[in-house]
Amino acid sequence: MTKNLLIVNFLAFVATWVLELRGIDITSLLGLHFFLAKDFHIYQFVTYMFLHGGFTHIFFNMFALWMFGAVVERVWGPKKFLFYYITCGIGAGILQEIAQLGSFYMTIIEQVPQATLGMVIEYGAQYASALNAWTTIGASGAVYAVILAFGMTFPNERLFIIPFPFPIKAKWFVLGY
């Protein structure tokens, strides 16, 4: 399953690049838009985690997925691992939406100090096109969850992390990461 996730992410990255050359912005279609934005769709809670913003973004996400995901998948099995990966990716998207709502709320409160949350949501309809710029992409939330699963499953496993010349236990690596 880890190998399949790596392949799907890589293919989505290449497709994004190729389609962009042809004038098609797949990020605006499949990236996770703020829920008050004009282009928000519920399917984006899944599709956003297969898109990446550049080579270093996809490289580090996929390196961590390969490094830790393969081990967790061997312990849990492919079905449980995939369920965990997708569920955590969706959960990360929901948390991102909540953070964006908080940011939007604070922006509106600066302009209209007596605004309530309901009023802020109404303001969202007025700014729906501008809010399309708030687009989230990447597998980072799901990958961080896989790293957490590794740390919880193997807390005392020693990891050698460059540039440190000494091993770090997985539980401390996860906490610092």
mmCIF file of C-alpha atoms in Angstrom:
data_model
loop_
_atom_site.group_PDB
_atom_site.id
_atom_site.type_symbol
_atom_site.label_atom_id
_atom_site.label_comp_id
_atom_site.label_asym_id
_atom_site.label_seq_id
_atom_site.Cartn_x
_atom_site.Cartn_y
_atom_site.Cartn_z
ATOM 1 C CA MET A 1 0.000 0.000 0.000
ATOM 2 C CA THR A 2 2.853 2.392 0.787
ATOM 3 C CA LYS A 3 4.276 1.761 -2.675
ATOM 4 C CA ASN A 4 0.866 2.465 -4.231
ATOM 5 C CA LEU A 5 0.525 5.731 -2.298
ATOM 6 C CA LEU A 6 3.986 6.773 -3.480
ATOM 7 C CA ILE A 7 3.049 6.015 -7.083
ATOM 8 C CA VAL A 8 -0.287 7.860 -6.908
ATOM 9 C CA ASN A 9 1.369 10.909 -5.350
ATOM 10 C CA PHE A 10 4.116 10.896 -7.981
ATOM 11 C CA LEU A 11 1.603 10.511 -10.839
ATOM 12 C CA ALA A 12 -0.508 13.362 -9.439
ATOM 13 C CA PHE A 13 2.620 15.516 -9.203
ATOM 14 C CA VAL A 14 3.568 14.805 -12.823
ATOM 15 C CA ALA A 15 -0.046 15.336 -13.978
ATOM 16 C CA THR A 16 -0.146 18.688 -12.171
ATOM 17 C CA TRP A 17 3.057 19.767 -13.892
ATOM 18 C CA VAL A 18 2.007 18.541 -17.372
ATOM 19 C CA LEU A 19 -1.509 20.000 -17.162
ATOM 20 C CA GLU A 20 -0.130 23.293 -15.866
ATOM 21 C CA LEU A 21 1.952 23.554 -19.053
ATOM 22 C CA ARG A 22 -1.317 23.230 -20.973
ATOM 23 C CA GLY A 23 -3.006 25.956 -18.911
ATOM 24 C CA ILE A 24 -5.049 23.651 -16.657
ATOM 25 C CA ASP A 25 -4.784 24.401 -12.945
ATOM 26 C CA ILE A 26 -5.468 21.083 -11.244
ATOM 27 C CA THR A 27 -4.631 22.585 -7.851
ATOM 28 C CA SER A 28 -7.649 24.869 -8.031
ATOM 29 C CA LEU A 29 -9.842 21.887 -8.904
ATOM 30 C CA LEU A 30 -8.498 19.258 -6.477
ATOM 31 C CA GLY A 31 -6.785 21.334 -3.763
ATOM 32 C CA LEU A 32 -8.685 21.860 -0.506
ATOM 33 C CA HIS A 33 -10.347 25.264 -0.615
ATOM 34 C CA PHE A 34 -11.637 27.066 2.473
ATOM 35 C CA PHE A 35 -15.218 25.895 3.019
ATOM 36 C CA LEU A 36 -16.611 29.414 2.526
ATOM 37 C CA ALA A 37 -14.804 29.768 -0.823
ATOM 38 C CA LYS A 38 -16.627 29.577 -4.124
ATOM 39 C CA ASP A 39 -14.622 26.573 -5.368
ATOM 40 C CA PHE A 40 -14.920 24.400 -2.231
ATOM 41 C CA HIS A 41 -16.137 20.816 -2.811
ATOM 42 C CA ILE A 42 -16.371 18.005 -0.246
ATOM 43 C CA TYR A 43 -14.247 15.608 -2.376
ATOM 44 C CA GLN A 44 -11.298 17.969 -1.874
ATOM 45 C CA PHE A 45 -10.844 16.549 1.639
ATOM 46 C CA VAL A 46 -9.387 13.472 -0.100
ATOM 47 C CA THR A 47 -7.879 14.849 -3.302
ATOM 48 C CA TYR A 48 -5.800 17.623 -1.699
ATOM 49 C CA MET A 49 -3.430 15.167 -0.054
ATOM 50 C CA PHE A 50 -2.222 13.820 -3.395
ATOM 51 C CA LEU A 51 -1.109 17.222 -4.737
ATOM 52 C CA HIS A 52 2.184 18.914 -3.915
ATOM 53 C CA GLY A 53 3.573 22.390 -4.466
ATOM 54 C CA GLY A 54 7.045 21.565 -5.697
ATOM 55 C CA PHE A 55 9.809 18.996 -5.870
ATOM 56 C CA THR A 56 11.054 19.465 -2.289
ATOM 57 C CA HIS A 57 7.474 19.302 -0.974
ATOM 58 C CA ILE A 58 6.757 15.947 -2.605
ATOM 59 C CA PHE A 59 10.282 14.613 -2.009
ATOM 60 C CA PHE A 60 10.253 15.091 1.771
ATOM 61 C CA ASN A 61 6.650 13.942 2.175
ATOM 62 C CA MET A 62 7.233 10.803 0.117
ATOM 63 C CA PHE A 63 10.608 10.095 1.713
ATOM 64 C CA ALA A 64 8.981 10.136 5.168
ATOM 65 C CA LEU A 65 6.056 8.049 3.902
ATOM 66 C CA TRP A 66 8.446 5.473 2.437
ATOM 67 C CA MET A 67 10.719 5.452 5.472
ATOM 68 C CA PHE A 68 8.050 5.131 8.176
ATOM 69 C CA GLY A 69 4.973 3.994 6.250
ATOM 70 C CA ALA A 70 6.490 0.762 5.015
ATOM 71 C CA VAL A 71 7.285 -0.293 8.599
ATOM 72 C CA VAL A 72 3.861 0.658 9.977
ATOM 73 C CA GLU A 73 2.134 -1.064 7.057
ATOM 74 C CA ARG A 74 4.060 -4.299 7.728
ATOM 75 C CA VAL A 75 2.853 -4.271 11.330
ATOM 76 C CA TRP A 76 -0.766 -3.216 10.705
ATOM 77 C CA GLY A 77 -1.450 -4.660 7.269
ATOM 78 C CA PRO A 78 -2.316 -2.733 4.103
ATOM 79 C CA LYS A 79 -6.057 -2.191 4.724
ATOM 80 C CA LYS A 80 -5.673 -0.802 8.235
ATOM 81 C CA PHE A 81 -2.719 1.308 7.125
ATOM 82 C CA LEU A 82 -4.630 2.827 4.170
ATOM 83 C CA PHE A 83 -7.663 3.527 6.359
ATOM 84 C CA TYR A 84 -5.437 5.262 8.914
ATOM 85 C CA TYR A 85 -3.588 7.267 6.242
ATOM 86 C CA ILE A 86 -6.748 8.520 4.509
ATOM 87 C CA THR A 87 -8.617 9.163 7.777
ATOM 88 C CA CYS A 88 -5.731 11.177 9.201
ATOM 89 C CA GLY A 89 -5.375 13.094 5.938
ATOM 90 C CA ILE A 90 -9.069 14.012 6.059
ATOM 91 C CA GLY A 91 -8.713 14.916 9.737
ATOM 92 C CA ALA A 92 -5.765 17.176 8.921
ATOM 93 C CA GLY A 93 -7.888 18.854 6.248
ATOM 94 C CA ILE A 94 -10.681 19.453 8.762
ATOM 95 C CA LEU A 95 -8.227 20.960 11.236
ATOM 96 C CA GLN A 96 -6.869 23.188 8.450
ATOM 97 C CA GLU A 97 -10.414 24.385 7.708
ATOM 98 C CA ILE A 98 -10.934 25.202 11.406
ATOM 99 C CA ALA A 99 -7.636 27.131 11.491
ATOM 100 C CA GLN A 100 -8.637 29.063 8.375
ATOM 101 C CA LEU A 101 -12.024 29.846 9.903
ATOM 102 C CA GLY A 102 -10.229 31.229 12.952
ATOM 103 C CA SER A 103 -7.988 33.340 10.745
ATOM 104 C CA PHE A 104 -10.946 34.637 8.731
ATOM 105 C CA TYR A 105 -12.854 35.341 11.950
ATOM 106 C CA MET A 106 -9.941 37.372 13.329
ATOM 107 C CA THR A 107 -9.694 39.320 10.050
ATOM 108 C CA ILE A 108 -13.408 40.197 10.145
ATOM 109 C CA ILE A 109 -13.289 41.040 13.876
ATOM 110 C CA GLU A 110 -10.562 43.614 13.153
ATOM 111 C CA GLN A 111 -12.907 45.342 10.715
ATOM 112 C CA VAL A 112 -16.215 44.764 12.557
ATOM 113 C CA PRO A 113 -15.464 44.312 16.292
ATOM 114 C CA GLN A 114 -19.030 43.311 17.218
ATOM 115 C CA ALA A 115 -19.260 40.560 14.555
ATOM 116 C CA THR A 116 -20.477 37.119 15.623
ATOM 117 C CA LEU A 117 -19.493 33.800 14.065
ATOM 118 C CA GLY A 118 -22.759 33.795 12.087
ATOM 119 C CA MET A 119 -21.972 37.240 10.716
ATOM 120 C CA VAL A 120 -18.469 36.076 9.789
ATOM 121 C CA ILE A 121 -19.944 33.189 7.780
ATOM 122 C CA GLU A 122 -22.244 35.674 6.014
ATOM 123 C CA TYR A 123 -19.192 37.808 5.205
ATOM 124 C CA GLY A 124 -17.662 34.659 3.740
ATOM 125 C CA ALA A 125 -20.337 34.648 1.039
ATOM 126 C CA GLN A 126 -19.314 38.197 0.078
ATOM 127 C CA TYR A 127 -15.639 37.222 -0.150
ATOM 128 C CA ALA A 128 -16.162 33.732 -1.633
ATOM 129 C CA SER A 129 -14.114 34.432 -4.770
ATOM 130 C CA ALA A 130 -11.218 35.992 -2.838
ATOM 131 C CA LEU A 131 -11.235 33.070 -0.405
ATOM 132 C CA ASN A 132 -10.391 30.691 -3.285
ATOM 133 C CA ALA A 133 -6.774 31.723 -2.721
ATOM 134 C CA TRP A 134 -6.853 29.809 0.585
ATOM 135 C CA THR A 135 -6.040 26.433 -0.945
ATOM 136 C CA THR A 136 -4.300 23.614 0.916
ATOM 137 C CA ILE A 137 -2.330 20.860 -0.820
ATOM 138 C CA GLY A 138 0.018 18.109 0.312
ATOM 139 C CA ALA A 139 0.157 14.866 2.231
ATOM 140 C CA SER A 140 1.885 16.388 5.262
ATOM 141 C CA GLY A 141 -1.013 15.780 7.670
ATOM 142 C CA ALA A 142 -1.302 12.116 6.696
ATOM 143 C CA VAL A 143 2.486 11.676 6.688
ATOM 144 C CA TYR A 144 2.846 13.252 10.145
ATOM 145 C CA ALA A 145 0.200 10.788 11.343
ATOM 146 C CA VAL A 146 2.241 7.894 9.911
ATOM 147 C CA ILE A 147 5.346 9.199 11.694
ATOM 148 C CA LEU A 148 3.301 9.428 14.902
ATOM 149 C CA ALA A 149 2.099 5.838 14.411
ATOM 150 C CA PHE A 150 5.705 4.712 13.988
ATOM 151 C CA GLY A 151 6.742 6.532 17.169
ATOM 152 C CA MET A 152 3.837 5.077 19.131
ATOM 153 C CA THR A 153 4.418 1.560 17.807
ATOM 154 C CA PHE A 154 8.207 1.627 18.195
ATOM 155 C CA PRO A 155 8.889 4.298 20.852
ATOM 156 C CA ASN A 156 12.372 3.046 21.747
ATOM 157 C CA GLU A 157 13.567 2.359 18.198
ATOM 158 C CA ARG A 158 16.820 4.228 17.643
ATOM 159 C CA LEU A 159 16.990 6.480 14.610
ATOM 160 C CA PHE A 160 20.072 8.107 13.146
ATOM 161 C CA ILE A 161 19.119 11.544 11.879
ATOM 162 C CA ILE A 162 21.600 13.602 9.864
ATOM 163 C CA PRO A 163 23.393 15.788 11.075
ATOM 164 C CA PHE A 164 23.284 14.360 14.617
ATOM 165 C CA PRO A 165 26.163 11.897 15.243
ATOM 166 C CA PHE A 166 24.156 9.949 17.820
ATOM 167 C CA PRO A 167 20.926 7.906 17.736
ATOM 168 C CA ILE A 168 17.594 9.413 18.814
ATOM 169 C CA LYS A 169 14.743 7.290 20.157
ATOM 170 C CA ALA A 170 11.665 7.388 17.925
ATOM 171 C CA LYS A 171 9.469 8.828 20.696
ATOM 172 C CA TRP A 172 11.762 11.866 21.020
ATOM 173 C CA PHE A 173 12.090 12.226 17.247
ATOM 174 C CA VAL A 174 8.297 12.267 16.857
ATOM 175 C CA LEU A 175 7.912 14.748 19.693
ATOM 176 C CA GLY A 176 10.495 17.087 18.141
ATOM 177 C CA TYR A 177 9.199 16.656 14.624
#
